[in-house]
Amino acid sequence: MNAELKAAFTLIKPVCDMIMVSPTVDLIKEYTLLTHELKKESLQELQQYMLFPIITHLQPNKIEGKYEMQRLLVNAMKEVLDSVSVSCYEMCIRIELTLAKMALDKKRPGMIADISEELKLSAMQCMTALMLNLETSLRLKMIKSHAPLLAQAVFVSVHMAKLEKLRVLKLAALDSVLAHTCTHPKLTDANCMISNPVLEDVVVRMLGCILPGLVSTLQDVAMCSNNPGHAVVVMALNATHRILCMTMNDKHLTNKEITIADFIKAIEQKDSPKYVRKGKTSDLPKLTKEWFDMAGEKLEIVVRSLVRLGAHEHFKVRKELAVLCYRILSECNNSMLPSIPMCLDILITLSGDPYSQVSSYCTWARSEYLSKASPEMVLNAMDGLTRNLFMVLGSLPRVLNNIDSSRKLSSLNLLEGYVQELYAGEPQRLTIILSSSQGYSKLCDSLVSASAIESDLALLNTDAIRDVTAAPPRTSPWCKFRHLDSSDCVKKFENICRLLGEAECGQLILDTLLETFAERRDIELVYLMNRIASAPKSTPSLAKRVIDTYIEEDVWYLPLKVGNNEPPLTDEDTLDETIYNPRAWSKDSVPGLFEGAMEVRYTDISYQTPRVRHSEPNSCRTLRQAQRNIVQCCLLTEGLGLMAKRLQGEFQPYLLKTLCMVLERVGSRYEMLHLSGLKAINDIKIACGHNTVAGLIASNADYFTNEITRRLKKAWNAQSALEILTVVMEFSDDTILEYMYGVVEDMLVRSCDKYYKKSLYLYLQVFRTFLSCIYKWFPEFTHRPVKPPDTEIDVLSDVMEYIKSEREADMLMGTSEEDAKTVEEMYADDLKRKEDDVLDYDDTVTNETPPLPKHIEVTIMILKRCINFISTEKMDDAIMTLEILNLGFPLLRDFENELLPLVHLCWAPLVTRFEDSNTTIVKGAIDLVVTLATLSKEFIMHRTVKEVLPQIYSRLQKLAAMSRLKDAGSSYRFSPRYKFQLSALTALAPLAVELSLPETALEEAMDCAQPYLSNKQPKPLQALSVQFFKAVLQYNYGAAWLHLRRFCNNSENLEPPKNEFIQLATITGTPYSADSKEFDNNIKTIFDVQ
């Protein structure tokens, strides 16, 4: 014994002796410190001496039940084992038996002893340390002679990982499993294999005895729903592929040629009473071809169960599952043939994983396997993919019809991977597969079910005002999927459609979709055709065929309204629509003319059946049908834009066929149709090489005007013509104005027809757009200089002006008295003046009035026509009419001779609108009166005071009591009454100032606005009342000052200013503060008094 070993022995001996006698916590701590201080060489030599007292006290009859002391002793043993290489076989067996008995209890469920979790953790860690630091020779001997003991340790470890709840304990137990099966990372190389062939052989034979139970328990650990975190699942998968691929590796499968002797031996074994039938693997000789085949079939169940982890939320679990599958493909390709398609499925599915670490690895693994596998194996794999493809297509609707988004995405990833693999290479295998056993029909039916689109009541929303120049939508809000509930699922499904469109069989897939579309007009079919035909690398003929289908009249034009019970038009109103409207024709067979003949007519008339008159030939029977029709129209419109982007320059021949149809959708009242048209027109603009939509329209102006005029001549096309015209005007500039004059004048005439009144709203929309464009094209109408109001107020200015006028009158009276003439002189002067008038004649030439600008003439015509629609019963038409008049009258500001007659003409129907119960209409009427007052001033003052203002006053006075104490959270603020109060109080100030109301009428207006100065009223109404009184102070300071003085009714004294002309007395009562606190703050705000 050398000196260092002696010194080490001298240090450790007293501690070991005392532990042998009676172990304590302090002694174990000192023992552990000495273990860390001693050199490894000394520990290696003294390991048996140091471990002996601990092993002795860990025996069941020594300190049984003292779990804390046992834990400390086990931890001390682990510290020693971590620092040495175990060289004593007997000591190794004794330690293994002691720890196994400590953790094992055959009487309990799972045979896990009822000890503390801390002690179980220490035992697992100590067993792992023992097996990792065992010398190779001892390991070989132990596996050969004590395999049952190792199997028992593995059983305890794996069941502890399955049944325990503590995360650290689960991980330690799995680590122990790897150590006892010699598959631990410290015992294997970079390829997870044992480098020593002798040791590998005995390990594989040992694992062959416990493989089914071990792998199935690891599967239970990985699939447990209560696992604390992802680390346990990752380690369970790691242990699975290390043990599985170590045992089932193809290199253990001996391939020898079958001879006649083998057949004779097989027959003899079958006749033997000890013949083992299929299904019992326990008696089969291990590592034979039969055993590998049977084990491969059993292990398929395990792999099939692990497939669900492909949708796990943590990417490290998915990555470890991909490693497992690749190792099975590359190392167990022959021994686990039943599991190969599933492993390939998992790699294909995870190739589309959102995490690049997972997707890149799976893509590499998939290509690596297919490139290195033999042609026979690749063919078998492709056959498996072919079988699974139809299984996936059949199960896709069922998988998508659940709430698990991750599972949906996995299924779509799998389908995408199948398509990618099967259409790679020449010729494409996908074409052959789908051509057999109605493959195209199955594919299309599955895709239709997967892309089911929801119909919503909001799809039928209409916008009274919409902006066609707004940015196009980036998404498709009209397309809400029932099953694809996440953006990732939608993108993946679109990518699948793109791949199908770019495949060789894209034409055949489109043929199937078109045939199905001819049978039933499902909106899902339109969506699929859009995505398949617009694929970037698809054949251009796909897009052309889709366009030809979409622009057919019976496909493009669908009824969007639910049929109502309006009475049909009589012969006095117009002609029978079912005769001259080709969209209303229906096919009718008329048999019985003579035997063997049949006549087909399109007039809905037969010889035996009288004419059946349809009240609504272009309407939907149900609301659901209308919703699905509008979705289909949106998809058709979007599809034209997608086809244009695909065809680029080749779309030019279709431009004149489709552009008006798209612009018609842009001008639609339906919000979704408008958005889809906006998206399509911008796509067409890009495809045709224009920077703006206006440039696209300008290059086709002649065509537009001709098309609009042609459609206006046909009553059933009037609606589309008006929608197109509206959009063209909003997109264009003044260069198109000359084209518009004739069209608008023709519309003014046609809008008088009773039948055309059915599309009155569209006519009004065109008129409104035209007037808006006038403002846009002639900016001088919108940039009028406004004279700022004079804010300086002098209280005595009226009095001083009165005194000055009196003095001037006295001076004139004095002058007239000095220049007085007699009656005779005045008579002579009159006669002379008459003679001069007779002799004198005016030879000046009167200048002719210049003609009105063309746009002003058209504006006057529009206003005259719209005045007739002020009293219309339809709310939308009435609102739009008031907006048009409010927009058009300011254009006539400089043409008073034309303005005032129109004002007079519209007054009578306008006054009746103030009696309407609809708040929006009354608000529009108030706005129009304010506009007329601004333009015509005193011309309508007396009529306004007599006919309009009393109605406004009466309503405001009644509503003042209702709006008291209605705070910001009150439902009253959302009521029509509150909206009327806002609009009426806003209009009072401009009406008072612009109409120059006399003091009596002004006093009535102030009496009406006075209650709204109360702080009990809503704050917006208080603010409007304050603004009204401020405006009246600017207009007539004296009247407002006196009114507020009487209203405040206080006893404060107001000292008058000094003046050299008159002497003023002190006034009792001021308008600057109110006695009531309810009004005081707003009164001070009017005069800006703090």
CSV table of C-alpha atoms in Angstrom, one decimal, residues 22 78 100 111 126 128 198 239 263 280 331 398 430 446 479 497 517 525 551 617 627 857 880 928 1011:
chain,number,residue,atom,x,y,z
A,22,SER,CA,-24.4,3.9,14.3
A,78,LYS,CA,-24.2,7.2,-5.2
A,100,ALA,CA,-34.3,-3.5,-6.0
A,111,MET,CA,-45.3,-3.8,-7.4
A,126,CYS,CA,-28.0,5.1,-7.4
A,128,THR,CA,-28.3,4.2,-12.6
A,198,VAL,CA,-19.9,-9.3,-27.8
A,239,ALA,CA,-35.8,5.2,-24.6
A,263,PHE,CA,-39.1,-27.3,-45.8
A,280,LYS,CA,-47.2,-17.1,-28.9
A,331,GLU,CA,-32.3,0.5,-39.2
A,398,ARG,CA,-64.2,13.0,-40.2
A,430,LEU,CA,-50.5,10.4,-58.7
A,446,SER,CA,-63.2,14.6,-49.9
A,479,CYS,CA,-65.4,32.7,-47.3
A,497,CYS,CA,-55.0,22.6,-54.1
A,517,PHE,CA,-70.6,21.7,-60.8
A,525,LEU,CA,-66.7,23.5,-56.0
A,551,ILE,CA,-69.1,34.1,-67.3
A,617,PRO,CA,-88.9,35.0,-61.2
A,627,GLN,CA,-76.8,33.5,-48.4
A,857,GLU,CA,-77.1,72.0,-66.7
A,880,MET,CA,-80.4,59.0,-50.7
A,928,LEU,CA,-81.1,70.1,-46.3
A,1011,PRO,CA,-83.6,73.7,-21.1
